[in-house]
Each structure stands twice: as C-alpha cells, then as structure tokens.
mmCIF file of C-alpha atoms and ligand atoms in Angstrom:
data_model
loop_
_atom_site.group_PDB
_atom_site.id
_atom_site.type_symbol
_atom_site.label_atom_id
_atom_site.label_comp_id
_atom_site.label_asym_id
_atom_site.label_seq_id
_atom_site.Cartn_x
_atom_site.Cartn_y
_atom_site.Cartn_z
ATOM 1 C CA UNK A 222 1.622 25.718 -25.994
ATOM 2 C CA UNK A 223 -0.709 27.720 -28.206
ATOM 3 C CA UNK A 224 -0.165 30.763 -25.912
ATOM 4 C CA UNK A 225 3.352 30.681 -25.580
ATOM 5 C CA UNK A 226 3.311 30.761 -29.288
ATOM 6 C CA UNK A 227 1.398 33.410 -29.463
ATOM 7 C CA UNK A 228 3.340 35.378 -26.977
ATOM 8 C CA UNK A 229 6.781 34.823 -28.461
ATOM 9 C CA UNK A 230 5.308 35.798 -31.690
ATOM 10 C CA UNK A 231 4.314 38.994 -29.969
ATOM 11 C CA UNK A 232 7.623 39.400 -28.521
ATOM 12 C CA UNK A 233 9.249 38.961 -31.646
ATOM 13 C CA UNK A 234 7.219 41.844 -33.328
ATOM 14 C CA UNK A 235 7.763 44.015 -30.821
ATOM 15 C CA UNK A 236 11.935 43.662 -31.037
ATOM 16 C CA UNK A 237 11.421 43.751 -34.609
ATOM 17 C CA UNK A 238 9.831 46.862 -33.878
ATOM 18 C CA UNK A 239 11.923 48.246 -31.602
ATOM 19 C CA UNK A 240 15.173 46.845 -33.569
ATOM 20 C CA UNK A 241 14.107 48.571 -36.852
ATOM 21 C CA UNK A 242 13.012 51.855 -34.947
ATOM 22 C CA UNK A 243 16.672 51.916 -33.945
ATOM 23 C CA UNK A 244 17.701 50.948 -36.906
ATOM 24 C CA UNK A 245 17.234 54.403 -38.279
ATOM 25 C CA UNK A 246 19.835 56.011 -35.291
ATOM 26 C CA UNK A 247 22.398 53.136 -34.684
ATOM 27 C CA UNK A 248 21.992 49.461 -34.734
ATOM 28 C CA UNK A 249 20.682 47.827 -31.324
ATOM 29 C CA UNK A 250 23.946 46.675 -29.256
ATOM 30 C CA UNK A 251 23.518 43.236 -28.007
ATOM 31 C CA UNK A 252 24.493 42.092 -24.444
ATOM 32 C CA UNK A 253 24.068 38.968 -23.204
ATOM 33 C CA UNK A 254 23.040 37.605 -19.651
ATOM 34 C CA UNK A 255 23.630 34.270 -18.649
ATOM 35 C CA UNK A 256 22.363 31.963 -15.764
ATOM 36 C CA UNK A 257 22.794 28.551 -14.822
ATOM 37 C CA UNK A 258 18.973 27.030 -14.892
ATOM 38 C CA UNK A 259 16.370 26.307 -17.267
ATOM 39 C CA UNK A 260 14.497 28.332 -19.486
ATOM 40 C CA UNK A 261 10.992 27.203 -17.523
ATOM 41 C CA UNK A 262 13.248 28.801 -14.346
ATOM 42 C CA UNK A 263 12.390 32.057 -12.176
ATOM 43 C CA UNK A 264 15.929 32.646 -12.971
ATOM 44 C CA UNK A 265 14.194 33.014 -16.790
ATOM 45 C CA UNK A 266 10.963 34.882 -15.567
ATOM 46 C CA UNK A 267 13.595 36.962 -14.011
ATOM 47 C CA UNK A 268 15.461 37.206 -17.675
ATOM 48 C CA UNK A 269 12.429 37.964 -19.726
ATOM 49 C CA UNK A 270 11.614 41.021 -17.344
ATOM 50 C CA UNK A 271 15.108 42.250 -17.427
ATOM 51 C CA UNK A 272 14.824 42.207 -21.330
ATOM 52 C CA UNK A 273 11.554 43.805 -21.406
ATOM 53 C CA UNK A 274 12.573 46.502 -19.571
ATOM 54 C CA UNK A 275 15.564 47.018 -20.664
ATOM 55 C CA UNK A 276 14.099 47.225 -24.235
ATOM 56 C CA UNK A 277 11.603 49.157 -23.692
ATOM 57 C CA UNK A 278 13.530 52.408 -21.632
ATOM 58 C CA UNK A 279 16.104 52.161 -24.125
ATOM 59 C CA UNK A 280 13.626 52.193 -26.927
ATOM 60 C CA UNK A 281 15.605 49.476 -28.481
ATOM 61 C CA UNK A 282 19.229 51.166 -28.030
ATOM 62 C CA UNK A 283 20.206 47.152 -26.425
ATOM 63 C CA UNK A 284 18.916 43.606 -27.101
ATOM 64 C CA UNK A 285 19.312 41.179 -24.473
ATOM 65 C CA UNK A 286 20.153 37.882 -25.729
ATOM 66 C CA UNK A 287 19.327 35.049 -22.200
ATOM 67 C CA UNK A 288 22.076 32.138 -22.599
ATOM 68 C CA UNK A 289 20.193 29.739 -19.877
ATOM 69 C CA UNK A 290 21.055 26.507 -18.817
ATOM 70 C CA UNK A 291 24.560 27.328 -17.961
ATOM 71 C CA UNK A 292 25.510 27.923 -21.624
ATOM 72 C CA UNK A 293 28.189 30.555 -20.490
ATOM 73 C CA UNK A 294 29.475 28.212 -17.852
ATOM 74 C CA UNK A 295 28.693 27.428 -14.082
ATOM 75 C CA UNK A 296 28.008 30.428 -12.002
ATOM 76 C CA UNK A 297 31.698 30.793 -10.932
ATOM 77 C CA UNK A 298 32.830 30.635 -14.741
ATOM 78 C CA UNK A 299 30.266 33.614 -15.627
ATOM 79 C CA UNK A 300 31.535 35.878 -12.801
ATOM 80 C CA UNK A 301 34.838 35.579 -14.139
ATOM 81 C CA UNK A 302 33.537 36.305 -17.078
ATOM 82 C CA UNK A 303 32.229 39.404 -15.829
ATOM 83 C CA UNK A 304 35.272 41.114 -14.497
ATOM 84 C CA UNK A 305 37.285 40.278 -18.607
ATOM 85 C CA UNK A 306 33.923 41.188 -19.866
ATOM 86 C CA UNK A 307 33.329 38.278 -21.855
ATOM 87 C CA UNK A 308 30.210 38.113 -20.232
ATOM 88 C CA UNK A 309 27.531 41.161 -19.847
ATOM 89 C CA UNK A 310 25.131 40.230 -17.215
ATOM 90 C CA UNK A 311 24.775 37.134 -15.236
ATOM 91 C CA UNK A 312 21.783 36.478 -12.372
ATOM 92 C CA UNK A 313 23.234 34.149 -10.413
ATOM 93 C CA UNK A 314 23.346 32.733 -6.455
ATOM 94 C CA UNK A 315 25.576 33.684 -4.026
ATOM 95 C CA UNK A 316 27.694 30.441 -3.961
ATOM 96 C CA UNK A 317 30.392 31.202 -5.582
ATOM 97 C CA UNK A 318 30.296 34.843 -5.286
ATOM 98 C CA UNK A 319 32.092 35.117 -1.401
ATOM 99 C CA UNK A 320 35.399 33.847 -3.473
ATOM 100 C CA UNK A 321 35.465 37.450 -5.415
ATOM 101 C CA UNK A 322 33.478 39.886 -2.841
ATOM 102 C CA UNK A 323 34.251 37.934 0.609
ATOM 103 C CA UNK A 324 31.699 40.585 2.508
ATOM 104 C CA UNK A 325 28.737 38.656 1.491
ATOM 105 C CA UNK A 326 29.701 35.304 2.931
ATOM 106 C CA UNK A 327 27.346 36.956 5.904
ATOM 107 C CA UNK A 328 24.404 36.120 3.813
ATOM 108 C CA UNK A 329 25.429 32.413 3.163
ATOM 109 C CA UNK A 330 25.314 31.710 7.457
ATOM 110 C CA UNK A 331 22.714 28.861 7.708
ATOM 111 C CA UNK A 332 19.351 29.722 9.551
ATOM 112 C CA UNK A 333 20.549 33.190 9.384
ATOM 113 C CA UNK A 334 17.030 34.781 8.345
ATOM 114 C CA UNK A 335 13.371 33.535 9.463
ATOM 115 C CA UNK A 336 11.524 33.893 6.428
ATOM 116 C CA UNK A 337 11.010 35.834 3.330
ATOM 117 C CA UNK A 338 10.091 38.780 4.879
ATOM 118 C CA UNK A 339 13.108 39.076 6.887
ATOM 119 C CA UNK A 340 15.665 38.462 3.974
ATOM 120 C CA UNK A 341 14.232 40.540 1.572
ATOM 121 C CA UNK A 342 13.611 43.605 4.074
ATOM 122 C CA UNK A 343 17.500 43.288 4.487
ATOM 123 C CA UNK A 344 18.511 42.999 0.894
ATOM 124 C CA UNK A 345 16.610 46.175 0.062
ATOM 125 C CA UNK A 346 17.891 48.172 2.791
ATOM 126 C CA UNK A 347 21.152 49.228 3.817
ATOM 127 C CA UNK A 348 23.129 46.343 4.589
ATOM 128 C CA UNK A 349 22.119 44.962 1.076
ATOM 129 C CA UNK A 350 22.737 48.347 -0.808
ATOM 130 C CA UNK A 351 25.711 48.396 1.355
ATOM 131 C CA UNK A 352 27.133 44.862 0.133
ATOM 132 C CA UNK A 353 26.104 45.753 -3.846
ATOM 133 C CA UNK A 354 28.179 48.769 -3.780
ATOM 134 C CA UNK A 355 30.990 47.055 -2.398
ATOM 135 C CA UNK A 356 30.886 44.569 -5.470
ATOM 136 C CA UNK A 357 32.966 47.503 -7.425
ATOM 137 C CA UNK A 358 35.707 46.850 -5.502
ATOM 138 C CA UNK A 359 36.335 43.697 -7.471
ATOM 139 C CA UNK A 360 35.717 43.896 -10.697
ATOM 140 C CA UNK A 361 31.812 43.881 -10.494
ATOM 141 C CA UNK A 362 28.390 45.747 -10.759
ATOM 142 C CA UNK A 363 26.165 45.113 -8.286
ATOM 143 C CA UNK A 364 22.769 45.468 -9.511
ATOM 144 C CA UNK A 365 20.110 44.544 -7.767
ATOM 145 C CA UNK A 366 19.323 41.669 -5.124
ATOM 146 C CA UNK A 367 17.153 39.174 -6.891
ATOM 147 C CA UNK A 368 16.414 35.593 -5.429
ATOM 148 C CA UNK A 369 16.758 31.586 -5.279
ATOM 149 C CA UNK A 370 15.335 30.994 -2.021
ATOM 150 C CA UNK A 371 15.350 28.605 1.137
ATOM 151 C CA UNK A 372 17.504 25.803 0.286
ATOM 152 C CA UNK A 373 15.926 21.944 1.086
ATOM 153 C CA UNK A 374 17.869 18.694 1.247
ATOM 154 C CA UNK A 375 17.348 16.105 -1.363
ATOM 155 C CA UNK A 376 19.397 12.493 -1.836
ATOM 156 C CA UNK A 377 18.602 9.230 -2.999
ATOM 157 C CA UNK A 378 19.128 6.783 -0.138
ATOM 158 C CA UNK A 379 16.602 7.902 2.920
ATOM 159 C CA UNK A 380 14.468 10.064 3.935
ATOM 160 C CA UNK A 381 15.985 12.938 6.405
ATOM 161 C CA UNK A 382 14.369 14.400 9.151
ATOM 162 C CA UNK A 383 17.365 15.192 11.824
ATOM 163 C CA UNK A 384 21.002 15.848 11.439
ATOM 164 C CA UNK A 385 21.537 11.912 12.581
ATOM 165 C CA UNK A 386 19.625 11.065 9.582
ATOM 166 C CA UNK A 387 22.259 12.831 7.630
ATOM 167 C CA UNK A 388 25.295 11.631 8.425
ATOM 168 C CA UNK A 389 27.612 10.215 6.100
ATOM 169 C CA UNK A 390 25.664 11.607 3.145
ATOM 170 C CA UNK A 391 27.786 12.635 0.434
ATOM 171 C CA UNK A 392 26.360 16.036 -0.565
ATOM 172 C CA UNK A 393 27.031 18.381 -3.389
ATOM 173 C CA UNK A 394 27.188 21.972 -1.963
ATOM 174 C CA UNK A 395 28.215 25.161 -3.981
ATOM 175 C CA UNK A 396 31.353 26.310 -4.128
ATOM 176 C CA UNK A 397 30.745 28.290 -1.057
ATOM 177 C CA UNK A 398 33.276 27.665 1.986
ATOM 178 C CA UNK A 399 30.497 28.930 4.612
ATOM 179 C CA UNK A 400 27.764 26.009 3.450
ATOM 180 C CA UNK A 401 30.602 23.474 3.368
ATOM 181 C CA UNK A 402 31.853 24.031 6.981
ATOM 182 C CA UNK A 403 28.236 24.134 7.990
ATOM 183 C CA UNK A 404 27.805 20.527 6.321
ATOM 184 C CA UNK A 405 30.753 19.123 7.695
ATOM 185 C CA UNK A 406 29.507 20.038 10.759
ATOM 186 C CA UNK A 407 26.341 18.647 10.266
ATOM 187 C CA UNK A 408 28.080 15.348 9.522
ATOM 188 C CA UNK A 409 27.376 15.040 6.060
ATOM 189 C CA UNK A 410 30.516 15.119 2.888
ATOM 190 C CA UNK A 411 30.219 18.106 1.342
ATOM 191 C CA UNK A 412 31.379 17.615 -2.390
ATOM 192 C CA UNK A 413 31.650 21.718 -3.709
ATOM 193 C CA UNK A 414 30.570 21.326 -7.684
ATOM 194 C CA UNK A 415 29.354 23.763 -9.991
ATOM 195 C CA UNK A 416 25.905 23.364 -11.326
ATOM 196 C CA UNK A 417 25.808 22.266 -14.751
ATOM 197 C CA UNK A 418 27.439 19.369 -13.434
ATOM 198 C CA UNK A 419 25.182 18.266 -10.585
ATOM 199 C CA UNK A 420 22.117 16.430 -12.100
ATOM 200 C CA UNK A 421 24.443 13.888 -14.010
ATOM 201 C CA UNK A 422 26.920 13.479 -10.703
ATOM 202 C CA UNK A 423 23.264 12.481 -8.997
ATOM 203 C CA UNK A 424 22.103 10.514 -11.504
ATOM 204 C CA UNK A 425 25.635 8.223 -11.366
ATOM 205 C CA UNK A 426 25.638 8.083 -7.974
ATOM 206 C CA UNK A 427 29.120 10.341 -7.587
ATOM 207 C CA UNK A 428 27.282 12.111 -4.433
ATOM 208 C CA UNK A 429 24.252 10.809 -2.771
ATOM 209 C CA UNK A 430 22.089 13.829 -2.189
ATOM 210 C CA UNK A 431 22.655 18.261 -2.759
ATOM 211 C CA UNK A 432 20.529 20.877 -1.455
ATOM 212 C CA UNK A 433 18.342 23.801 -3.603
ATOM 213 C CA UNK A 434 15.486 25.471 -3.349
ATOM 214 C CA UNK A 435 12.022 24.183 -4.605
ATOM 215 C CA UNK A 436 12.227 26.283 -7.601
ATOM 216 C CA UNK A 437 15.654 24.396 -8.809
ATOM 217 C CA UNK A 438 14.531 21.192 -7.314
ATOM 218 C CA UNK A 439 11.139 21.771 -9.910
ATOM 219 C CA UNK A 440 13.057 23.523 -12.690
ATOM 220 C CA UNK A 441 16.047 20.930 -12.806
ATOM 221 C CA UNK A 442 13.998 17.769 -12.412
ATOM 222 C CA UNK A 443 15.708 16.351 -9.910
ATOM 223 C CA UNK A 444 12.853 13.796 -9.148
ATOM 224 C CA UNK A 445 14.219 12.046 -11.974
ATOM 225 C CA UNK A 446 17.517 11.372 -9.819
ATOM 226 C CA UNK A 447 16.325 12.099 -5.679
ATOM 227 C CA UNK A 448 13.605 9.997 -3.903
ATOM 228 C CA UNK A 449 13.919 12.187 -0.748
ATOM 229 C CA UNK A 450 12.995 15.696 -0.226
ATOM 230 C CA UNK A 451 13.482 16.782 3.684
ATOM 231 C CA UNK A 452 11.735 20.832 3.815
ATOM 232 C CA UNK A 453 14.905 21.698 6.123
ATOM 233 C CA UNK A 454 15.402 25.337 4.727
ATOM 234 C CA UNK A 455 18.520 25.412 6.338
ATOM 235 C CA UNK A 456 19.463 28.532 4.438
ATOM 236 C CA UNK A 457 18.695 31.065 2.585
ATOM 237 C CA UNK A 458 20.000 31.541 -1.063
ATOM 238 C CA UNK A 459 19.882 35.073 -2.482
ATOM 239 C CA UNK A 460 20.496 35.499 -6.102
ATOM 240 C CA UNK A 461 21.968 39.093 -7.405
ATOM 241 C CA UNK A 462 21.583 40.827 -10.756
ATOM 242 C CA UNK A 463 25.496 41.471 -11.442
ATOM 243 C CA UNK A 464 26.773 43.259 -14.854
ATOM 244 C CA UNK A 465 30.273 43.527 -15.999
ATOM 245 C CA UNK A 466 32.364 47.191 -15.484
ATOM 246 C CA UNK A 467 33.462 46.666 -19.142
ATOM 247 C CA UNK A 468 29.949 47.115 -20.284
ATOM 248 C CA UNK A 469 28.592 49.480 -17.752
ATOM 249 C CA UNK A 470 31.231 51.921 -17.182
ATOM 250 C CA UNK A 471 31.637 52.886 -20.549
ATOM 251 C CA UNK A 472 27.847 53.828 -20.515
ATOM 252 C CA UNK A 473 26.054 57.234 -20.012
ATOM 253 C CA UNK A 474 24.386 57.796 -16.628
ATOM 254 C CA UNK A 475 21.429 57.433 -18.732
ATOM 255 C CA UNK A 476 22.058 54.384 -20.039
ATOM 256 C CA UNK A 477 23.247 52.942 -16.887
ATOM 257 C CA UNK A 478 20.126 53.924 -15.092
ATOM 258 C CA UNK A 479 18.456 51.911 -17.575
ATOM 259 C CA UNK A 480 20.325 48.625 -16.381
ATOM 260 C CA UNK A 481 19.488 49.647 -12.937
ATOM 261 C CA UNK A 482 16.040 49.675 -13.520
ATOM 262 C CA UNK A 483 16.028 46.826 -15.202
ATOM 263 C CA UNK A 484 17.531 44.745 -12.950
ATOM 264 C CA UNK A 485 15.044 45.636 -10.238
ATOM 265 C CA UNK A 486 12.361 45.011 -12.720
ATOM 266 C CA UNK A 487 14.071 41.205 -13.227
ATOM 267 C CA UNK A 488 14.625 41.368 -9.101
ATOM 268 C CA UNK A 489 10.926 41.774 -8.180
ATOM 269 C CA UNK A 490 9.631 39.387 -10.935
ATOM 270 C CA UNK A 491 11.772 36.600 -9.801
ATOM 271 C CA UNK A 492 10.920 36.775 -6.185
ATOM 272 C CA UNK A 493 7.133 36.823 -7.489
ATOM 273 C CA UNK A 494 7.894 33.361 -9.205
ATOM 274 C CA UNK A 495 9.706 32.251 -6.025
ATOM 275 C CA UNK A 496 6.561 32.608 -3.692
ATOM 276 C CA UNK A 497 4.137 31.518 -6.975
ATOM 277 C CA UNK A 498 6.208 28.018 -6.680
ATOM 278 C CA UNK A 499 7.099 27.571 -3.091
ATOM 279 C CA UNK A 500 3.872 25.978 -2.538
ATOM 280 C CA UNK A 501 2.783 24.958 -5.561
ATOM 281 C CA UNK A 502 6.105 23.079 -6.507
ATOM 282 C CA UNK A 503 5.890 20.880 -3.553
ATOM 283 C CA UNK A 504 2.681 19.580 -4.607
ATOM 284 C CA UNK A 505 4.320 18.935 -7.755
ATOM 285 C CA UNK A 506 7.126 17.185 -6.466
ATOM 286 C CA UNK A 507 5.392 14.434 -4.507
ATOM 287 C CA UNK A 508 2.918 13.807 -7.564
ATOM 288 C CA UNK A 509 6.231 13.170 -9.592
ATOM 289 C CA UNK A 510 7.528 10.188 -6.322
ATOM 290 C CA UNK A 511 9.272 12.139 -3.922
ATOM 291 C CA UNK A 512 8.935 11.095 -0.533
ATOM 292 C CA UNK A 513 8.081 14.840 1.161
ATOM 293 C CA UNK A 514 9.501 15.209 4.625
ATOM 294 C CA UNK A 515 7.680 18.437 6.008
ATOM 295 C CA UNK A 516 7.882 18.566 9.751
ATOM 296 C CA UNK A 517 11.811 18.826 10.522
ATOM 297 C CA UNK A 518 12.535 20.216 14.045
ATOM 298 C CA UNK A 519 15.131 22.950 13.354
ATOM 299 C CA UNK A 520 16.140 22.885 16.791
ATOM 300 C CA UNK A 521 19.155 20.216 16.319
ATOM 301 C CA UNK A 522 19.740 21.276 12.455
ATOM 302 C CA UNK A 523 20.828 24.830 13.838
ATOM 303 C CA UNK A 524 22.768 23.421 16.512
ATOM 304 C CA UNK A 525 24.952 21.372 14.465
ATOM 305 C CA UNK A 526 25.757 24.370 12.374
ATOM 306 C CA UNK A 527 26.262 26.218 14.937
ATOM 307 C CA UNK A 528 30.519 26.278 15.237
ATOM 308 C CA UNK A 529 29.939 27.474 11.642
ATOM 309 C CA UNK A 530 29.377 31.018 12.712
ATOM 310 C CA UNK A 531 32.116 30.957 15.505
ATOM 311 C CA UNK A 532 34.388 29.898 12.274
ATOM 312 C CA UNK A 533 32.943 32.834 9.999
ATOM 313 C CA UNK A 534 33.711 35.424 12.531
ATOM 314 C CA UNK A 535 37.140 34.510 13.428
ATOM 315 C CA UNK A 536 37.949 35.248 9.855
ATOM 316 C CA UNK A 537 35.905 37.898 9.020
ATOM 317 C CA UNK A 538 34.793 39.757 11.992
ATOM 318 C CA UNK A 539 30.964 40.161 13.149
ATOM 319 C CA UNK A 540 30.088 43.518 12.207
ATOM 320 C CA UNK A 541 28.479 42.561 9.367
ATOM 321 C CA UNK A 542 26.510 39.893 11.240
ATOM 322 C CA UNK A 543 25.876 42.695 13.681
ATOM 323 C CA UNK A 544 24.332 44.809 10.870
ATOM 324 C CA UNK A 545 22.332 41.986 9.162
ATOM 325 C CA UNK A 546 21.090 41.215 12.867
ATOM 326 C CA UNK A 547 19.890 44.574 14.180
ATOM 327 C CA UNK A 548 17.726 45.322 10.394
ATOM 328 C CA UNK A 549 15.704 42.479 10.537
HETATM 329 O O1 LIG B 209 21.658 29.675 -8.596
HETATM 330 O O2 LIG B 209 24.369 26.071 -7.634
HETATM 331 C C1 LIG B 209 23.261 26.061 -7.083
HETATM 332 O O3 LIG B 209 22.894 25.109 -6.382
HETATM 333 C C2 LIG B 209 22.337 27.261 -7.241
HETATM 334 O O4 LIG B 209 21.345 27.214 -6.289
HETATM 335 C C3 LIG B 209 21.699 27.265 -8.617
HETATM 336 O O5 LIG B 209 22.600 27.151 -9.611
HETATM 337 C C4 LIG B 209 20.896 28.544 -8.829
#
C-alpha cells in the first residue's frame, strides 16, 4: 500500500510537471479512455502504459484520464461512443466489436488458435494489421491489438469437464453472435449481456455460469458468485486499442503517431500482465474455493462447436479463415 502511494505520488509530480511545462505553450487537452474492468485489471496495466507514453512523447501536449470499471458504459456502449466521439479511446474485447467491423468475427471462432504464440504472431502480422485498418471503414481507429486471453467456463451448480456436463447451463456470453452459436451448439443457453451487468446477474442466479479469462475471472471476483472453474480455453479473446476518428483525424501525423505508439506501448504491457497471471491467478482462485477443473479433453468441446464454423462461412466466406490459417 505504502508503494503504491509512493508511486502515485510520483506520478502525480510528474503530470504536474509535465502539465505546467505545457502550461507555458497551450493547456494539456484531455482525452479519456474507458474499459470495462477493474482498476487492479491488465486492462488498467494496459491504461497506465498508454498514459505514460502518451505523456511522455507528447511532452504533456494530452492527459489521459482511465474511466475503468465500465464507467463509460459496457464495451458495446463505448464503441458507439467512439464513432459520435463522446468517447476518445476505449481497450476493449472483441465481443461486441463483429456488430460494427463484421471482418473480425474470424477471430471470435472457438479453438481457432493453439496458444499464445500462435494468436499473437497473427495479430502482429498481416492478417491483424489487415483487420485494424479495415476498422476505418466504420467509424473507427484501429490501434493496436492488445489482449484478454483464453476464455474458461465458470457457473455455480457443477463442476464441468465435457460438453455433457454442460448442458442446460444457462450461460452469459458477449454480445458476440459467433460465441453464441458455438454455445448453443455446445448445448448450453447462451444469455448475450454486457459486462457491467454480469457479476450481479451471477450473483441472483439470472444465468448459472459465463465464460472469461483468468485475468477477469481474478480481477472481477467472481469466486464470490462461481464455485466451478473448468480450464476449457475454448477461445481466444483478443482485446484492441481502438480511438475515435473525431479525435484522431483532426490530429497532426505527429500527434497521431504518438497514439500509435502508445497504444502498442499499452498492447505489449497488457499481454505481459496476461502471461504474469495465467498461472499465478489460478493458484489464486482455488485458495479463494473454486473447485479447479484442469484436465478437460478438448477433443469433444471442439466437436460440438464444430457446425459453428460451417455457419460463419456461409455468411461470411472463408478467406479470412484461410488467411488466419496459413500465418500461424
Ligand atoms: O473485455 O465481456 C467480457 O466478458 C469481456 O471479456 C470483458 O469485459 C473484458
């Protein structure tokens, strides 16, 4: 506690600093950046780096204000935001994001990439480049492929270790039509919510279970509400650094380079905090009462799910599956 004192009080000198420095040529222009999860979040380690960096190449020129916690709204409400520029910069999942640029539904397939490895070597190469340019076709800046990570089954009536086990489970997904056609599939109710909403729906019993990486699982507390974690990683969850075209295209190339850098700066610390807590937060978890179900067969999960991709590609095509397949 002593240290984080210290180091906000540190912080706060140095934008002081940097604020009055700028002072002197134009008072610092304030954006804000909002996410849906706690301030104790990777989401938030991901935040603080964006800040720092921003602050820093800019030599105080912006302030970023973090709104965490879903104070600017579930993820869907902020990405609206985005495009009326109400909101400046949002790190958020995918989820809701294939219901404004449909192209990266691809990346929401379940058991679609191995590992780590193999997810972020696509995000940082073409395909992902590919899909973050695209973004400015709807009203959005794509700015850099952060992360959430592989998603794990949680509820609070057994514990889950085959897709028999699920069944009947009412389950809170995203608002993500790819991950609710794989659940159905799977047998289980999928119940689409938005975030904010989710602990409270758990703790009344409106669904019996959702799905979220360890990270959320740790940051959110859902211990207090689930008795049974299953380590299914059924899918992948990126998270992307997105910024509004009100903001950014009225900004110099300079200035806009800044962002960009900044947003891989938040990118790379997040997906530090992602592998820091993968292991650790399990650990964590059971000490806190949740029965930890670690060896899941795959096998039957990815052949329930499996119509889920003949469904995706009927309405969008397979190229981009092609492309995501052949650059892992
Ligand atoms: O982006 O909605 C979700 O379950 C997301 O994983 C979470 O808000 C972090």
């Amino acid at each position: 506690f002593a240290r984080r004192t210290l180091v906000t009080a540190i912080t706060g000198a140095t934008t002081a600093a940097l604020a009055m420095g700028a002072l002197s040529a134009q008072a610092a222009q304030t954006v804000n950046l909002g996410h849906t999860l706690s301030d104790s979040s990777h989401y938030s380690v991901g935040a603080d780096a964006f800040k720092e960096t921003l602050e820093r190449l800019s030599d105080g020129e912006f302030e970023v204000v973090e709104h965490p916690s879903g104070a600017l709204g579930g993820e869907r409400a902020m990405i609206e935001g985005l495009q009326i520029g109400t909101v400046d910069l949002v790190i958020t999942s995918t989820g809701p994001l294939g219901n404004f640029v449909p192209e990266t539904y691809v990346l929401d397939l379940p058991f679609l990439f191995e590992d780590y490895d193999e997810a972020r070597c696509v995000l940082d190469g073409e395909v992902g480049q590919d899909l973050l340019d695209k973004m400015s076709n709807h009203d959005l800046v794509g700015l850099a492929w952060s992360e959430n990570g592989f998603r794990h089954m949680t509820n609070s009536q057994r514990p889950v270790t085959s897709p028999g086990d699920a069944e009947g489970l009412k389950v809170r997904t995203m608002e993500n039509k790819v991950h609710m056609e794989a659940f159905e599939q799977m047998g289980v109710h999928p119940t689409p919510m938005a975030f904010p909403e989710v602990f409270t729906a758990l703790q009344q019993g409106t669904v019996d279970g959702q799905e979220n990486p360890i990270t959320v699982i740790v940051a959110t507390k859902f211990w207090e509400v689930q008795d049974h974690l299953s380590l299914t990683g059924h899918v992948y969850s990126p998270a992307v650094v997105l910024g509004s075209p009100i903001l950014l295209d009225g900004l110099s190339e300079e200035q806009r380079g800044w962002f960009e850098q900044a947003a891989q700066a938040s990118a790379e610390a997040t997906r530090e905090e992602v592998s820091r807590l993968e292991s650790e937060g399990v650990e964590l978890l059971r000490e806190k009462g949740m029965t930890v179900e670690t060896d899941i067969d795959k096998a039957p999960f990815q052949e329930a799910v499996k119509p889920a991709y003949q469904i995706y590609t009927d309405q969008y095509g397979s190229e981009m599956l092609d492309r995501v397949r052949a650059s892992d």
